[in-house]
Short mmCIF file of C-alpha atoms in Angstrom, two decimals:
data_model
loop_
_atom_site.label_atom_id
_atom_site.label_comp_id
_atom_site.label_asym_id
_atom_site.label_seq_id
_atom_site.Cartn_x
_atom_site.Cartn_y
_atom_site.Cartn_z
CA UNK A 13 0.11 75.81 45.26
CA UNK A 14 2.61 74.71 43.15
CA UNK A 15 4.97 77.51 42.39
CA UNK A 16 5.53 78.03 38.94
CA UNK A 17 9.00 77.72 39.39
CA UNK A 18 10.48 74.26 41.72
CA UNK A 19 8.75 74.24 44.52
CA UNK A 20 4.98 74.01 46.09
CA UNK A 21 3.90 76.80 48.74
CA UNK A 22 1.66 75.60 51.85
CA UNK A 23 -1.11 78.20 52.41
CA UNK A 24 -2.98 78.51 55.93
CA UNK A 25 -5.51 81.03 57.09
CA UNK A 26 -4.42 82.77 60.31
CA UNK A 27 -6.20 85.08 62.51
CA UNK A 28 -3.65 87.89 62.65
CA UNK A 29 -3.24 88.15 66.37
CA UNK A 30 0.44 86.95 65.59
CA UNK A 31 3.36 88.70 64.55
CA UNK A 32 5.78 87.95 61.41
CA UNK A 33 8.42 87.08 63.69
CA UNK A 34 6.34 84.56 65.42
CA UNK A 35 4.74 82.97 62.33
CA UNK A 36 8.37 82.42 61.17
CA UNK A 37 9.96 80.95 64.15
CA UNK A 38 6.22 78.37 64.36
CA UNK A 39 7.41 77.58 60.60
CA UNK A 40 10.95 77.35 61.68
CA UNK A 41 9.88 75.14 64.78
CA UNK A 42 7.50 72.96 62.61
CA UNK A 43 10.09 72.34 59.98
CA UNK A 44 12.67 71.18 62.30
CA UNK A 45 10.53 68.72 64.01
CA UNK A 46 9.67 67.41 60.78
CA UNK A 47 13.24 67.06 60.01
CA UNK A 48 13.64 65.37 63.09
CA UNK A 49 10.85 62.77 62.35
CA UNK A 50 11.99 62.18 58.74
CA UNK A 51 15.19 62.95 58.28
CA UNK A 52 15.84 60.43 54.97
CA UNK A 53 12.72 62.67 53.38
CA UNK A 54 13.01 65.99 54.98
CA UNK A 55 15.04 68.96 55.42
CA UNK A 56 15.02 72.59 57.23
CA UNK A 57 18.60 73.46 56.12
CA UNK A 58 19.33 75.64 52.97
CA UNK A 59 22.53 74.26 52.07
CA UNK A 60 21.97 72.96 48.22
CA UNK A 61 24.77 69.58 49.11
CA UNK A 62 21.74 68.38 51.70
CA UNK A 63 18.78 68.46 49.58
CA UNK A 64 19.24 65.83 46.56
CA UNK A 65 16.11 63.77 47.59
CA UNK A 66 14.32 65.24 49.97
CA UNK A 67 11.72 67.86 50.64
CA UNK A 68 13.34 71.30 51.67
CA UNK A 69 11.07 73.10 53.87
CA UNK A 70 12.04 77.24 53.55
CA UNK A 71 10.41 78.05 56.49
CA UNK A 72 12.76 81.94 55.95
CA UNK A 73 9.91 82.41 53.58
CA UNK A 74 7.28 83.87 56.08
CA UNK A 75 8.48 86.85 57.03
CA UNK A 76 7.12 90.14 56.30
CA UNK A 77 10.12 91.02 54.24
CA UNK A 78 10.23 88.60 51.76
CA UNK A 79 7.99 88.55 48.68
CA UNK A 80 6.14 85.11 47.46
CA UNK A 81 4.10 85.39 44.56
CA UNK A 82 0.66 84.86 45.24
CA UNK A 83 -1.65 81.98 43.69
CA UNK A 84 -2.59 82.55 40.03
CA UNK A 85 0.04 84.75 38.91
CA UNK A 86 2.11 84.65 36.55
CA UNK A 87 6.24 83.98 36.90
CA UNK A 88 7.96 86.20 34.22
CA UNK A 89 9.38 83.89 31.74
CA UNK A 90 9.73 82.53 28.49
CA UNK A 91 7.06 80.37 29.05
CA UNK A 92 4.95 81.50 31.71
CA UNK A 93 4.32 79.04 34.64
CA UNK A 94 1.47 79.68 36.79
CA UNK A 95 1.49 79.40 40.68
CA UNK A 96 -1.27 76.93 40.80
CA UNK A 97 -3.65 76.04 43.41
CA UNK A 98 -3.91 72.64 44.01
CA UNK A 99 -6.30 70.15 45.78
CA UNK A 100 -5.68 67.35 48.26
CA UNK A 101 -6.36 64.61 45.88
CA UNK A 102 -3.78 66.10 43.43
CA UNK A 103 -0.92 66.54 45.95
CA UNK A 104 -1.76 62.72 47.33
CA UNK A 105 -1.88 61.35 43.85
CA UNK A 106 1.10 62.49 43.14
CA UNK A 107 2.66 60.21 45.66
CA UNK A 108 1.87 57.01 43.54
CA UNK A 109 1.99 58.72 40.39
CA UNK A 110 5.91 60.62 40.00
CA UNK A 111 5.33 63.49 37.82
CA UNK A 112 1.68 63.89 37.62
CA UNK A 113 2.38 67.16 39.81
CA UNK A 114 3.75 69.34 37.44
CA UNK A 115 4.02 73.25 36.83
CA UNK A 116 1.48 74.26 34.91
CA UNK A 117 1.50 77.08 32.06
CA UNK A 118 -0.72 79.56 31.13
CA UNK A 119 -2.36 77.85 28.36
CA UNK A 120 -2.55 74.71 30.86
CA UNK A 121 -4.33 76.95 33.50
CA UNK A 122 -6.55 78.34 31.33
CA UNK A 123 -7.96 74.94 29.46
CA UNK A 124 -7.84 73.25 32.02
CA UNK A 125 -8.37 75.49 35.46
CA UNK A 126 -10.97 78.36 34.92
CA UNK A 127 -13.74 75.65 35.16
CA UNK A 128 -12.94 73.72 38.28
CA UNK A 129 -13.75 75.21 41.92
CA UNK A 130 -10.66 77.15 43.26
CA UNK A 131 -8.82 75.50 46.08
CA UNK A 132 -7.47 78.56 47.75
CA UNK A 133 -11.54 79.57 48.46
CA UNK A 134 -11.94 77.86 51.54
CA UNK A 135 -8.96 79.94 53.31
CA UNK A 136 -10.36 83.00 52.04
CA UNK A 137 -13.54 82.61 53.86
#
């Protein structure tokens, strides 16, 4: 999902056996490793001075506490982004294509969106 403000959000069906402290630390744990394989690409760490360039992973976001908007809605601005779902083939073109993965407004959404399948169906069933 791309955000509708900077970022994208990862989505993943879980089962609910775990707690919000464990999904966190699993984010946490994944995030680091990732890090650890790609360090010239990704980061785990907040501070803004070690970002420029590289993919911050805020794995603090999943935690029962915090508040994410959910896919489709709206952010509350002058112009109104939409958090977007988005497929595979979008995300990968976007690797060859800078730019092509862009927030999306709500006239953009709704030209271009209400027609297509929804990507976030297949965690919902």
């Amino acid at each position: 999902v791309t955000s509708g403000s900077k970022g994208m959000q990862i989505y993943a069906r879980l089962d609910g056996t775990h707690s919000s402290d464990d999904i966190r630390e699993f984010a946490r744990t994944l995030a680091e490793k990732l890090t650890e394989m790609r360090p010239e690409l990704i980061t785990a760490k907040m501070t803004k001075s070690l970002r420029p360039g590289k993919v911050f992973i805020d794995w603090s976001q999943n935690v029962a506490a915090k508040t994410t908007i959910t896919p489709w809605s709206l952010r509350g601005r002058n112009r109104p982004f939409v958090a977007t779902p988005r497929t595979w083939d979008e995300i990968e073109t976007a690797r060859t294509k800078p730019g092509s993965l862009r927030q999306l407004d709500l006239h953009e959404v709704l030209d271009e969106r209400l027609d297509r399948p929804d990507p976030m169906d297949a965690l919902l069933r």
